[in-house]
mmCIF file with all atom_site columns, C-alpha atoms in Angstrom:
data_model
loop_
_atom_site.group_PDB
_atom_site.id
_atom_site.type_symbol
_atom_site.label_atom_id
_atom_site.label_alt_id
_atom_site.label_comp_id
_atom_site.label_asym_id
_atom_site.label_entity_id
_atom_site.label_seq_id
_atom_site.pdbx_PDB_ins_code
_atom_site.Cartn_x
_atom_site.Cartn_y
_atom_site.Cartn_z
_atom_site.occupancy
_atom_site.B_iso_or_equiv
_atom_site.pdbx_formal_charge
_atom_site.auth_seq_id
_atom_site.auth_comp_id
_atom_site.auth_asym_id
_atom_site.auth_atom_id
_atom_site.pdbx_PDB_model_num
ATOM 1   C CA . ALA A 1 1   ? 21.383 -122.707 -225.555 1.00 77.00 ? 12  ALA A CA 1
ATOM 2   C CA . GLN A 1 2   ? 24.096 -119.872 -224.493 1.00 82.00 ? 13  GLN A CA 1
ATOM 3   C CA . SER A 1 3   ? 23.596 -116.672 -224.795 1.00 90.00 ? 14  SER A CA 1
ATOM 4   C CA . VAL A 1 4   ? 25.158 -113.340 -223.773 1.00 94.00 ? 15  VAL A CA 1
ATOM 5   C CA . THR A 1 5   ? 24.079 -109.332 -223.712 1.00 96.00 ? 16  THR A CA 1
ATOM 6   C CA . GLN A 1 6   ? 26.219 -106.893 -223.764 1.00 97.00 ? 17  GLN A CA 1
ATOM 7   C CA . PRO A 1 7   ? 23.971 -103.639 -223.315 1.00 96.00 ? 18  PRO A CA 1
ATOM 8   C CA . ASP A 1 8   ? 26.149 -100.995 -223.734 1.00 96.00 ? 19  ASP A CA 1
ATOM 9   C CA . ILE A 1 9   ? 27.226 -100.742 -227.389 1.00 95.00 ? 20  ILE A CA 1
ATOM 10  C CA . HIS A 1 10  ? 29.748 -97.619  -226.840 1.00 96.00 ? 21  HIS A CA 1
ATOM 11  C CA . ILE A 1 11  ? 31.305 -96.403  -223.750 1.00 97.00 ? 22  ILE A CA 1
ATOM 12  C CA . THR A 1 12  ? 33.582 -93.266  -222.987 1.00 97.00 ? 23  THR A CA 1
ATOM 13  C CA . VAL A 1 13  ? 35.418 -92.905  -220.086 1.00 97.00 ? 24  VAL A CA 1
ATOM 14  C CA . SER A 1 14  ? 38.248 -90.340  -219.625 1.00 97.00 ? 25  SER A CA 1
ATOM 15  C CA . GLU A 1 15  ? 41.372 -91.281  -218.784 1.00 97.00 ? 26  GLU A CA 1
ATOM 16  C CA . GLY A 1 16  ? 42.388 -92.083  -215.526 1.00 97.00 ? 27  GLY A CA 1
ATOM 17  C CA . ALA A 1 17  ? 38.402 -92.987  -214.639 1.00 98.00 ? 28  ALA A CA 1
ATOM 18  C CA . SER A 1 18  ? 37.384 -96.245  -213.537 1.00 98.00 ? 29  SER A CA 1
ATOM 19  C CA . LEU A 1 19  ? 35.734 -98.406  -215.980 1.00 97.00 ? 30  LEU A CA 1
ATOM 20  C CA . GLU A 1 20  ? 32.778 -101.108 -215.724 1.00 98.00 ? 31  GLU A CA 1
ATOM 21  C CA . LEU A 1 21  ? 32.028 -103.179 -218.882 1.00 98.00 ? 32  LEU A CA 1
ATOM 22  C CA . ARG A 1 22  ? 28.400 -105.305 -218.280 1.00 98.00 ? 33  ARG A CA 1
ATOM 23  C CA . CYS A 1 23  ? 27.990 -108.464 -219.226 1.00 98.00 ? 34  CYS A CA 1
ATOM 24  C CA . ASN A 1 24  ? 25.301 -110.836 -219.066 1.00 97.00 ? 35  ASN A CA 1
ATOM 25  C CA . TYR A 1 25  ? 25.178 -114.080 -220.064 1.00 94.00 ? 36  TYR A CA 1
ATOM 26  C CA . SER A 1 26  ? 22.341 -117.130 -220.410 1.00 91.00 ? 37  SER A CA 1
ATOM 27  C CA . TYR A 1 27  ? 23.555 -120.680 -219.762 1.00 84.00 ? 38  TYR A CA 1
ATOM 28  C CA . GLY A 1 28  ? 21.747 -123.708 -217.963 1.00 75.00 ? 39  GLY A CA 1
ATOM 29  C CA . ALA A 1 29  ? 24.975 -124.848 -216.480 1.00 78.00 ? 40  ALA A CA 1
ATOM 30  C CA . THR A 1 30  ? 28.280 -123.510 -214.651 1.00 77.00 ? 41  THR A CA 1
ATOM 31  C CA . PRO A 1 31  ? 29.436 -121.231 -217.235 1.00 85.00 ? 42  PRO A CA 1
ATOM 32  C CA . TYR A 1 32  ? 32.672 -120.674 -218.679 1.00 90.00 ? 43  TYR A CA 1
ATOM 33  C CA . LEU A 1 33  ? 33.287 -116.695 -219.319 1.00 93.00 ? 44  LEU A CA 1
ATOM 34  C CA . PHE A 1 34  ? 35.769 -114.902 -220.874 1.00 95.00 ? 45  PHE A CA 1
ATOM 35  C CA . TRP A 1 35  ? 36.427 -111.510 -221.380 1.00 97.00 ? 46  TRP A CA 1
ATOM 36  C CA . TYR A 1 36  ? 38.703 -110.558 -225.168 1.00 97.00 ? 47  TYR A CA 1
ATOM 37  C CA . VAL A 1 37  ? 39.547 -107.233 -226.057 1.00 97.00 ? 48  VAL A CA 1
ATOM 38  C CA . GLN A 1 38  ? 39.981 -106.432 -230.025 1.00 95.00 ? 49  GLN A CA 1
ATOM 39  C CA . SER A 1 39  ? 42.039 -103.180 -231.550 1.00 92.00 ? 50  SER A CA 1
ATOM 40  C CA . PRO A 1 40  ? 41.058 -101.945 -234.525 1.00 87.00 ? 51  PRO A CA 1
ATOM 41  C CA . GLY A 1 41  ? 42.461 -104.124 -237.421 1.00 84.00 ? 52  GLY A CA 1
ATOM 42  C CA . GLN A 1 42  ? 43.623 -106.822 -235.010 1.00 87.00 ? 53  GLN A CA 1
ATOM 43  C CA . GLY A 1 43  ? 42.558 -110.493 -233.744 1.00 90.00 ? 54  GLY A CA 1
ATOM 44  C CA . LEU A 1 44  ? 41.271 -111.351 -230.253 1.00 94.00 ? 55  LEU A CA 1
ATOM 45  C CA . GLN A 1 45  ? 42.955 -110.969 -227.307 1.00 95.00 ? 56  GLN A CA 1
ATOM 46  C CA . LEU A 1 46  ? 42.401 -113.012 -224.398 1.00 95.00 ? 57  LEU A CA 1
ATOM 47  C CA . LEU A 1 47  ? 41.637 -110.643 -221.308 1.00 97.00 ? 58  LEU A CA 1
ATOM 48  C CA . LEU A 1 48  ? 40.691 -113.149 -218.567 1.00 96.00 ? 59  LEU A CA 1
ATOM 49  C CA . LYS A 1 49  ? 38.747 -115.775 -217.878 1.00 93.00 ? 60  LYS A CA 1
ATOM 50  C CA . TYR A 1 50  ? 36.044 -118.055 -215.066 1.00 92.00 ? 61  TYR A CA 1
ATOM 51  C CA . PHE A 1 51  ? 36.027 -121.378 -214.702 1.00 87.00 ? 62  PHE A CA 1
ATOM 52  C CA . SER A 1 52  ? 35.346 -121.991 -210.956 1.00 84.00 ? 63  SER A CA 1
ATOM 53  C CA . GLY A 1 53  ? 36.300 -121.128 -207.511 1.00 86.00 ? 64  GLY A CA 1
ATOM 54  C CA . ASP A 1 54  ? 37.010 -117.269 -206.778 1.00 89.00 ? 65  ASP A CA 1
ATOM 55  C CA . THR A 1 55  ? 34.467 -115.383 -208.082 1.00 92.00 ? 66  THR A CA 1
ATOM 56  C CA . LEU A 1 56  ? 36.575 -112.271 -208.681 1.00 96.00 ? 67  LEU A CA 1
ATOM 57  C CA . VAL A 1 57  ? 39.504 -113.162 -211.570 1.00 96.00 ? 68  VAL A CA 1
ATOM 58  C CA . GLN A 1 58  ? 42.254 -110.903 -212.238 1.00 97.00 ? 69  GLN A CA 1
ATOM 59  C CA . GLY A 1 59  ? 43.264 -110.526 -216.146 1.00 96.00 ? 70  GLY A CA 1
ATOM 60  C CA . ILE A 1 60  ? 46.232 -108.354 -217.812 1.00 96.00 ? 71  ILE A CA 1
ATOM 61  C CA . LYS A 1 61  ? 46.876 -105.116 -218.563 1.00 95.00 ? 72  LYS A CA 1
ATOM 62  C CA . GLY A 1 62  ? 45.312 -103.872 -214.940 1.00 97.00 ? 73  GLY A CA 1
ATOM 63  C CA . PHE A 1 63  ? 41.331 -105.876 -215.831 1.00 98.00 ? 74  PHE A CA 1
ATOM 64  C CA . GLU A 1 64  ? 39.210 -107.699 -213.308 1.00 98.00 ? 75  GLU A CA 1
ATOM 65  C CA . ALA A 1 65  ? 35.955 -109.227 -213.527 1.00 98.00 ? 76  ALA A CA 1
ATOM 66  C CA . GLU A 1 66  ? 33.142 -110.326 -211.038 1.00 97.00 ? 77  GLU A CA 1
ATOM 67  C CA . PHE A 1 67  ? 31.193 -113.354 -211.672 1.00 95.00 ? 78  PHE A CA 1
ATOM 68  C CA . LYS A 1 68  ? 27.976 -113.460 -209.385 1.00 95.00 ? 79  LYS A CA 1
ATOM 69  C CA . ARG A 1 69  ? 25.668 -116.153 -210.052 1.00 92.00 ? 80  ARG A CA 1
ATOM 70  C CA . SER A 1 70  ? 22.738 -114.736 -208.719 1.00 92.00 ? 81  SER A CA 1
ATOM 71  C CA . GLN A 1 71  ? 22.788 -111.720 -211.470 1.00 94.00 ? 82  GLN A CA 1
ATOM 72  C CA . SER A 1 72  ? 24.252 -114.025 -214.208 1.00 94.00 ? 83  SER A CA 1
ATOM 73  C CA . SER A 1 73  ? 27.026 -111.214 -214.841 1.00 96.00 ? 84  SER A CA 1
ATOM 74  C CA . PHE A 1 74  ? 30.786 -110.819 -215.623 1.00 97.00 ? 85  PHE A CA 1
ATOM 75  C CA . ASN A 1 75  ? 31.368 -107.911 -215.681 1.00 98.00 ? 86  ASN A CA 1
ATOM 76  C CA . LEU A 1 76  ? 34.459 -105.998 -216.184 1.00 98.00 ? 87  LEU A CA 1
ATOM 77  C CA . ARG A 1 77  ? 36.703 -103.178 -214.597 1.00 98.00 ? 88  ARG A CA 1
ATOM 78  C CA . LYS A 1 78  ? 39.511 -101.495 -214.248 1.00 98.00 ? 89  LYS A CA 1
ATOM 79  C CA . PRO A 1 79  ? 40.007 -98.911  -211.648 1.00 97.00 ? 90  PRO A CA 1
ATOM 80  C CA . SER A 1 80  ? 42.023 -96.298  -214.118 1.00 97.00 ? 91  SER A CA 1
ATOM 81  C CA . VAL A 1 81  ? 42.076 -96.193  -217.226 1.00 98.00 ? 92  VAL A CA 1
ATOM 82  C CA . HIS A 1 82  ? 44.427 -95.514  -219.956 1.00 97.00 ? 93  HIS A CA 1
ATOM 83  C CA . TRP A 1 83  ? 44.406 -93.699  -223.459 1.00 96.00 ? 94  TRP A CA 1
ATOM 84  C CA . SER A 1 84  ? 45.540 -97.506  -225.064 1.00 95.00 ? 95  SER A CA 1
ATOM 85  C CA . ASP A 1 85  ? 42.771 -99.118  -223.528 1.00 97.00 ? 96  ASP A CA 1
ATOM 86  C CA . ALA A 1 86  ? 40.855 -97.896  -225.997 1.00 97.00 ? 97  ALA A CA 1
ATOM 87  C CA . ALA A 1 87  ? 39.225 -101.083 -227.976 1.00 97.00 ? 98  ALA A CA 1
ATOM 88  C CA . GLU A 1 88  ? 36.293 -103.248 -228.676 1.00 96.00 ? 99  GLU A CA 1
ATOM 89  C CA . TYR A 1 89  ? 35.392 -105.652 -226.103 1.00 98.00 ? 100 TYR A CA 1
ATOM 90  C CA . PHE A 1 90  ? 33.954 -108.974 -226.196 1.00 97.00 ? 101 PHE A CA 1
ATOM 91  C CA . CYS A 1 91  ? 31.927 -111.217 -223.597 1.00 97.00 ? 102 CYS A CA 1
ATOM 92  C CA . ALA A 1 92  ? 32.140 -114.658 -224.236 1.00 94.00 ? 103 ALA A CA 1
ATOM 93  C CA . VAL A 1 93  ? 30.000 -118.011 -222.906 1.00 91.00 ? 104 VAL A CA 1
ATOM 94  C CA . GLY A 1 94  ? 31.144 -121.471 -223.042 1.00 85.00 ? 105 GLY A CA 1
ATOM 95  C CA . GLY A 1 95  ? 30.698 -124.850 -221.805 1.00 72.00 ? 106 GLY A CA 1
ATOM 96  C CA . GLU A 1 96  ? 28.447 -126.647 -224.418 1.00 66.00 ? 107 GLU A CA 1
ATOM 97  C CA . TYR A 1 97  ? 29.863 -129.628 -226.028 1.00 63.00 ? 108 TYR A CA 1
ATOM 98  C CA . GLY A 1 98  ? 32.719 -128.900 -228.276 1.00 59.00 ? 109 GLY A CA 1
ATOM 99  C CA . ASN A 1 99  ? 33.446 -125.650 -226.421 1.00 74.00 ? 110 ASN A CA 1
ATOM 100 C CA . LYS A 1 100 ? 31.737 -123.035 -228.753 1.00 81.00 ? 111 LYS A CA 1
ATOM 101 C CA . LEU A 1 101 ? 32.348 -120.065 -227.480 1.00 88.00 ? 112 LEU A CA 1
ATOM 102 C CA . VAL A 1 102 ? 28.867 -117.229 -228.105 1.00 91.00 ? 113 VAL A CA 1
ATOM 103 C CA . PHE A 1 103 ? 30.084 -113.724 -227.879 1.00 94.00 ? 114 PHE A CA 1
ATOM 104 C CA . GLY A 1 104 ? 28.162 -110.695 -227.208 1.00 95.00 ? 115 GLY A CA 1
ATOM 105 C CA . ALA A 1 105 ? 27.735 -107.564 -229.857 1.00 95.00 ? 116 ALA A CA 1
ATOM 106 C CA . GLY A 1 106 ? 30.775 -106.109 -228.322 1.00 96.00 ? 117 GLY A CA 1
ATOM 107 C CA . THR A 1 107 ? 31.428 -102.588 -226.261 1.00 97.00 ? 118 THR A CA 1
ATOM 108 C CA . ILE A 1 108 ? 33.515 -100.201 -228.071 1.00 97.00 ? 119 ILE A CA 1
ATOM 109 C CA . LEU A 1 109 ? 34.992 -98.330  -225.177 1.00 98.00 ? 120 LEU A CA 1
ATOM 110 C CA . ARG A 1 110 ? 36.872 -94.375  -226.189 1.00 97.00 ? 121 ARG A CA 1
ATOM 111 C CA . VAL A 1 111 ? 38.940 -92.416  -223.643 1.00 97.00 ? 122 VAL A CA 1
ATOM 112 C CA . LYS A 1 112 ? 38.768 -89.019  -223.976 1.00 96.00 ? 123 LYS A CA 1
ATOM 113 C CA . SER A 1 113 ? 41.873 -87.120  -223.062 1.00 89.00 ? 124 SER A CA 1
ATOM 114 C CA . ASP B 2 1   ? 56.973 -116.615 -232.516 1.00 63.00 ? 7   ASP B CA 1
ATOM 115 C CA . THR B 2 2   ? 53.106 -116.402 -233.504 1.00 69.00 ? 8   THR B CA 1
ATOM 116 C CA . ALA B 2 3   ? 51.104 -118.725 -231.686 1.00 92.00 ? 9   ALA B CA 1
ATOM 117 C CA . VAL B 2 4   ? 47.794 -118.726 -234.243 1.00 95.00 ? 10  VAL B CA 1
ATOM 118 C CA . SER B 2 5   ? 48.618 -117.760 -238.023 1.00 95.00 ? 11  SER B CA 1
ATOM 119 C CA . GLN B 2 6   ? 46.287 -116.598 -240.741 1.00 96.00 ? 12  GLN B CA 1
ATOM 120 C CA . THR B 2 7   ? 47.073 -116.483 -244.103 1.00 96.00 ? 13  THR B CA 1
ATOM 121 C CA . PRO B 2 8   ? 46.370 -114.362 -246.105 1.00 97.00 ? 14  PRO B CA 1
ATOM 122 C CA . LYS B 2 9   ? 45.568 -111.556 -243.991 1.00 95.00 ? 15  LYS B CA 1
ATOM 123 C CA . TYR B 2 10  ? 43.214 -109.895 -246.718 1.00 97.00 ? 16  TYR B CA 1
ATOM 124 C CA . LEU B 2 11  ? 41.666 -111.555 -249.582 1.00 97.00 ? 17  LEU B CA 1
ATOM 125 C CA . VAL B 2 12  ? 39.864 -109.588 -252.100 1.00 98.00 ? 18  VAL B CA 1
ATOM 126 C CA . THR B 2 13  ? 37.896 -111.407 -254.831 1.00 97.00 ? 19  THR B CA 1
ATOM 127 C CA . GLN B 2 14  ? 34.817 -112.124 -257.179 1.00 97.00 ? 20  GLN B CA 1
ATOM 128 C CA . MET B 2 15  ? 31.860 -113.184 -256.979 1.00 97.00 ? 21  MET B CA 1
ATOM 129 C CA . GLY B 2 16  ? 31.615 -117.319 -258.231 1.00 97.00 ? 22  GLY B CA 1
ATOM 130 C CA . ASN B 2 17  ? 35.339 -117.800 -257.476 1.00 98.00 ? 23  ASN B CA 1
ATOM 131 C CA . ASP B 2 18  ? 36.901 -120.381 -255.025 1.00 98.00 ? 24  ASP B CA 1
ATOM 132 C CA . LYS B 2 19  ? 39.396 -119.664 -252.621 1.00 98.00 ? 25  LYS B CA 1
ATOM 133 C CA . SER B 2 20  ? 40.819 -121.150 -249.559 1.00 98.00 ? 26  SER B CA 1
ATOM 134 C CA . ILE B 2 21  ? 42.700 -119.296 -245.968 1.00 98.00 ? 27  ILE B CA 1
ATOM 135 C CA . LYS B 2 22  ? 44.971 -121.723 -243.868 1.00 98.00 ? 28  LYS B CA 1
ATOM 136 C CA . CYS B 2 23  ? 45.313 -121.531 -240.115 1.00 97.00 ? 29  CYS B CA 1
ATOM 137 C CA . GLU B 2 24  ? 47.997 -123.105 -237.898 1.00 97.00 ? 30  GLU B CA 1
ATOM 138 C CA . GLN B 2 25  ? 48.780 -123.351 -234.264 1.00 96.00 ? 31  GLN B CA 1
ATOM 139 C CA . ASN B 2 26  ? 52.370 -124.318 -232.775 1.00 95.00 ? 32  ASN B CA 1
ATOM 140 C CA . LEU B 2 27  ? 50.409 -123.969 -229.109 1.00 92.00 ? 33  LEU B CA 1
ATOM 141 C CA . GLY B 2 28  ? 50.300 -127.960 -229.348 1.00 91.00 ? 34  GLY B CA 1
ATOM 142 C CA . HIS B 2 29  ? 46.745 -127.766 -229.074 1.00 91.00 ? 35  HIS B CA 1
ATOM 143 C CA . ASP B 2 30  ? 44.390 -130.691 -229.920 1.00 88.00 ? 36  ASP B CA 1
ATOM 144 C CA . THR B 2 31  ? 40.855 -128.315 -230.985 1.00 90.00 ? 37  THR B CA 1
ATOM 145 C CA . MET B 2 32  ? 40.474 -125.739 -233.806 1.00 93.00 ? 38  MET B CA 1
ATOM 146 C CA . TYR B 2 33  ? 37.886 -123.159 -235.003 1.00 93.00 ? 39  TYR B CA 1
ATOM 147 C CA . TRP B 2 34  ? 36.660 -120.915 -237.583 1.00 95.00 ? 40  TRP B CA 1
ATOM 148 C CA . TYR B 2 35  ? 35.005 -117.879 -236.768 1.00 95.00 ? 41  TYR B CA 1
ATOM 149 C CA . LYS B 2 36  ? 33.052 -115.411 -238.600 1.00 96.00 ? 42  LYS B CA 1
ATOM 150 C CA . GLN B 2 37  ? 32.902 -111.769 -237.665 1.00 95.00 ? 43  GLN B CA 1
ATOM 151 C CA . ASP B 2 38  ? 30.388 -109.552 -239.851 1.00 92.00 ? 44  ASP B CA 1
ATOM 152 C CA . SER B 2 39  ? 29.933 -106.073 -241.063 1.00 90.00 ? 45  SER B CA 1
ATOM 153 C CA . LYS B 2 40  ? 28.451 -105.402 -237.292 1.00 89.00 ? 46  LYS B CA 1
ATOM 154 C CA . LYS B 2 41  ? 31.793 -106.970 -235.461 1.00 89.00 ? 47  LYS B CA 1
ATOM 155 C CA . PHE B 2 42  ? 29.189 -110.008 -234.410 1.00 91.00 ? 48  PHE B CA 1
ATOM 156 C CA . LEU B 2 43  ? 31.250 -113.025 -233.925 1.00 93.00 ? 49  LEU B CA 1
ATOM 157 C CA . LYS B 2 44  ? 29.788 -116.333 -234.854 1.00 93.00 ? 50  LYS B CA 1
ATOM 158 C CA . ILE B 2 45  ? 31.668 -120.248 -234.748 1.00 92.00 ? 51  ILE B CA 1
ATOM 159 C CA . MET B 2 46  ? 31.731 -122.107 -237.804 1.00 94.00 ? 52  MET B CA 1
ATOM 160 C CA . PHE B 2 47  ? 33.346 -125.155 -237.653 1.00 91.00 ? 53  PHE B CA 1
ATOM 161 C CA . SER B 2 48  ? 35.024 -126.838 -234.599 1.00 90.00 ? 54  SER B CA 1
ATOM 162 C CA . TYR B 2 49  ? 37.888 -129.776 -235.357 1.00 89.00 ? 55  TYR B CA 1
ATOM 163 C CA . ASN B 2 50  ? 39.219 -132.142 -231.997 1.00 87.00 ? 56  ASN B CA 1
ATOM 164 C CA . ASN B 2 51  ? 42.211 -134.081 -233.362 1.00 85.00 ? 57  ASN B CA 1
ATOM 165 C CA . LYS B 2 52  ? 41.026 -133.337 -237.077 1.00 84.00 ? 58  LYS B CA 1
ATOM 166 C CA . GLU B 2 53  ? 37.791 -134.886 -236.476 1.00 88.00 ? 59  GLU B CA 1
ATOM 167 C CA . LEU B 2 54  ? 34.688 -132.452 -236.873 1.00 89.00 ? 60  LEU B CA 1
ATOM 168 C CA . ILE B 2 55  ? 32.867 -131.755 -233.793 1.00 86.00 ? 61  ILE B CA 1
ATOM 169 C CA . ILE B 2 56  ? 31.182 -128.502 -234.275 1.00 84.00 ? 62  ILE B CA 1
ATOM 170 C CA . ASN B 2 57  ? 29.111 -127.645 -237.563 1.00 86.00 ? 63  ASN B CA 1
ATOM 171 C CA . GLU B 2 58  ? 27.070 -124.556 -237.119 1.00 86.00 ? 64  GLU B CA 1
ATOM 172 C CA . THR B 2 59  ? 24.641 -125.144 -240.201 1.00 78.00 ? 65  THR B CA 1
ATOM 173 C CA . VAL B 2 60  ? 26.862 -123.323 -242.387 1.00 87.00 ? 66  VAL B CA 1
ATOM 174 C CA . PRO B 2 61  ? 26.328 -123.214 -246.183 1.00 91.00 ? 67  PRO B CA 1
ATOM 175 C CA . ASN B 2 62  ? 28.008 -126.333 -247.406 1.00 92.00 ? 68  ASN B CA 1
ATOM 176 C CA . ARG B 2 63  ? 30.153 -124.108 -249.975 1.00 96.00 ? 69  ARG B CA 1
ATOM 177 C CA . PHE B 2 64  ? 32.187 -123.844 -246.936 1.00 96.00 ? 70  PHE B CA 1
ATOM 178 C CA . SER B 2 65  ? 34.159 -126.912 -246.228 1.00 94.00 ? 71  SER B CA 1
ATOM 179 C CA . PRO B 2 66  ? 37.084 -127.305 -243.445 1.00 94.00 ? 72  PRO B CA 1
ATOM 180 C CA . LYS B 2 67  ? 40.111 -129.317 -243.877 1.00 94.00 ? 73  LYS B CA 1
ATOM 181 C CA . SER B 2 68  ? 42.255 -130.506 -241.112 1.00 93.00 ? 74  SER B CA 1
ATOM 182 C CA . PRO B 2 69  ? 45.253 -132.649 -242.020 1.00 92.00 ? 75  PRO B CA 1
ATOM 183 C CA . ASP B 2 70  ? 46.655 -132.615 -238.792 1.00 92.00 ? 76  ASP B CA 1
ATOM 184 C CA . LYS B 2 71  ? 45.927 -131.130 -235.397 1.00 89.00 ? 77  LYS B CA 1
ATOM 185 C CA . ALA B 2 72  ? 48.100 -128.082 -236.039 1.00 94.00 ? 78  ALA B CA 1
ATOM 186 C CA . HIS B 2 73  ? 46.441 -127.207 -238.958 1.00 96.00 ? 79  HIS B CA 1
ATOM 187 C CA . LEU B 2 74  ? 42.858 -125.724 -239.784 1.00 96.00 ? 80  LEU B CA 1
ATOM 188 C CA . ASN B 2 75  ? 42.448 -124.885 -243.665 1.00 96.00 ? 81  ASN B CA 1
ATOM 189 C CA . LEU B 2 76  ? 38.830 -122.954 -244.772 1.00 97.00 ? 82  LEU B CA 1
ATOM 190 C CA . HIS B 2 77  ? 37.790 -123.532 -248.573 1.00 97.00 ? 83  HIS B CA 1
ATOM 191 C CA . ILE B 2 78  ? 35.106 -121.650 -249.832 1.00 97.00 ? 84  ILE B CA 1
ATOM 192 C CA . ASN B 2 79  ? 33.531 -122.796 -253.049 1.00 97.00 ? 85  ASN B CA 1
ATOM 193 C CA . SER B 2 80  ? 31.260 -120.120 -255.208 1.00 97.00 ? 86  SER B CA 1
ATOM 194 C CA . LEU B 2 81  ? 31.785 -116.631 -253.045 1.00 97.00 ? 87  LEU B CA 1
ATOM 195 C CA . GLU B 2 82  ? 29.294 -114.854 -252.445 1.00 97.00 ? 88  GLU B CA 1
ATOM 196 C CA . LEU B 2 83  ? 28.669 -111.457 -251.998 1.00 96.00 ? 89  LEU B CA 1
ATOM 197 C CA . GLY B 2 84  ? 27.608 -111.991 -248.427 1.00 95.00 ? 90  GLY B CA 1
ATOM 198 C CA . ASP B 2 85  ? 30.572 -114.064 -247.250 1.00 96.00 ? 91  ASP B CA 1
ATOM 199 C CA . SER B 2 86  ? 32.187 -110.538 -246.932 1.00 97.00 ? 92  SER B CA 1
ATOM 200 C CA . ALA B 2 87  ? 33.921 -110.751 -243.574 1.00 96.00 ? 93  ALA B CA 1
ATOM 201 C CA . VAL B 2 88  ? 36.746 -111.353 -241.459 1.00 96.00 ? 94  VAL B CA 1
ATOM 202 C CA . TYR B 2 89  ? 37.430 -114.969 -240.658 1.00 97.00 ? 95  TYR B CA 1
ATOM 203 C CA . PHE B 2 90  ? 39.434 -116.023 -237.521 1.00 96.00 ? 96  PHE B CA 1
ATOM 204 C CA . CYS B 2 91  ? 41.206 -119.152 -236.391 1.00 96.00 ? 97  CYS B CA 1
ATOM 205 C CA . ALA B 2 92  ? 41.434 -120.031 -233.156 1.00 94.00 ? 98  ALA B CA 1
ATOM 206 C CA . SER B 2 93  ? 42.715 -123.232 -230.671 1.00 93.00 ? 99  SER B CA 1
ATOM 207 C CA . SER B 2 94  ? 42.469 -124.257 -227.471 1.00 90.00 ? 100 SER B CA 1
ATOM 208 C CA . PRO B 2 95  ? 44.163 -126.918 -225.201 1.00 84.00 ? 101 PRO B CA 1
ATOM 209 C CA . GLN B 2 96  ? 41.269 -129.750 -225.366 1.00 72.00 ? 102 GLN B CA 1
ATOM 210 C CA . VAL B 2 97  ? 37.559 -129.552 -225.736 1.00 59.00 ? 103 VAL B CA 1
ATOM 211 C CA . GLY B 2 98  ? 35.271 -128.413 -222.569 1.00 56.00 ? 104 GLY B CA 1
ATOM 212 C CA . GLY B 2 99  ? 35.402 -124.740 -221.471 1.00 52.00 ? 105 GLY B CA 1
ATOM 213 C CA . ARG B 2 100 ? 39.047 -124.110 -222.075 1.00 77.00 ? 106 ARG B CA 1
ATOM 214 C CA . GLU B 2 101 ? 40.326 -120.946 -223.572 1.00 87.00 ? 107 GLU B CA 1
ATOM 215 C CA . GLN B 2 102 ? 40.391 -119.960 -226.831 1.00 91.00 ? 108 GLN B CA 1
ATOM 216 C CA . TYR B 2 103 ? 43.604 -118.156 -228.198 1.00 92.00 ? 109 TYR B CA 1
ATOM 217 C CA . PHE B 2 104 ? 42.741 -115.992 -232.007 1.00 94.00 ? 110 PHE B CA 1
ATOM 218 C CA . GLY B 2 105 ? 44.873 -115.779 -235.142 1.00 95.00 ? 111 GLY B CA 1
ATOM 219 C CA . PRO B 2 106 ? 44.959 -112.293 -236.263 1.00 94.00 ? 112 PRO B CA 1
ATOM 220 C CA . GLY B 2 107 ? 41.938 -112.613 -238.771 1.00 95.00 ? 113 GLY B CA 1
ATOM 221 C CA . THR B 2 108 ? 41.433 -112.996 -242.259 1.00 97.00 ? 114 THR B CA 1
ATOM 222 C CA . ARG B 2 109 ? 39.613 -110.004 -243.995 1.00 96.00 ? 115 ARG B CA 1
ATOM 223 C CA . LEU B 2 110 ? 37.705 -111.500 -246.788 1.00 97.00 ? 116 LEU B CA 1
ATOM 224 C CA . THR B 2 111 ? 35.745 -109.034 -249.906 1.00 97.00 ? 117 THR B CA 1
ATOM 225 C CA . VAL B 2 112 ? 33.633 -110.438 -252.405 1.00 97.00 ? 118 VAL B CA 1
ATOM 226 C CA . THR B 2 113 ? 33.385 -107.922 -254.914 1.00 97.00 ? 119 THR B CA 1
#
């Protein structure tokens, strides 16, 4: 069965600093991996996805993520955080029949000025 | 134009009532989903439909009944509402079954009193 672990419940970074949000997954076959962002009171917006190929994927808003099969990880990074990046970030894995996504518990990002 | 829309955005009702949430997507996708996000922001799939056919039913109580009149619509009807049903319900759609990205609606916040 699929599972996702996001070890950090909260992360606080200064504006302009770099960011890395951790995600570890468990899945028997090649996973499909996603990062979504949820601002307060909003729906989920897809930041980026990994299906196959290049293990470094670029997304919207300057985010990128790297798939590391040996570590079962798909960490999200951004070189310079903006105050508008404050939100909750969800990592998800898919691939089983029916395309259900299994989500991690989320990481709340706070940005201090 | 909104890609995935849900109505209503907010729903407050009393225990024992029956209510429905509607979802429509104009992306031309074949697959639609319902997810539940609880008070701790944990997201879990409930149902998935592919071309009006139910393909995922994640052991949801049978008080919950999804209906897909066509592939652009997936409604959720809930009978005999309970306090524990209070949550945010998200509809999503994807281009096909099998590991493709899902696009989420804005969510419906259901409060049962």
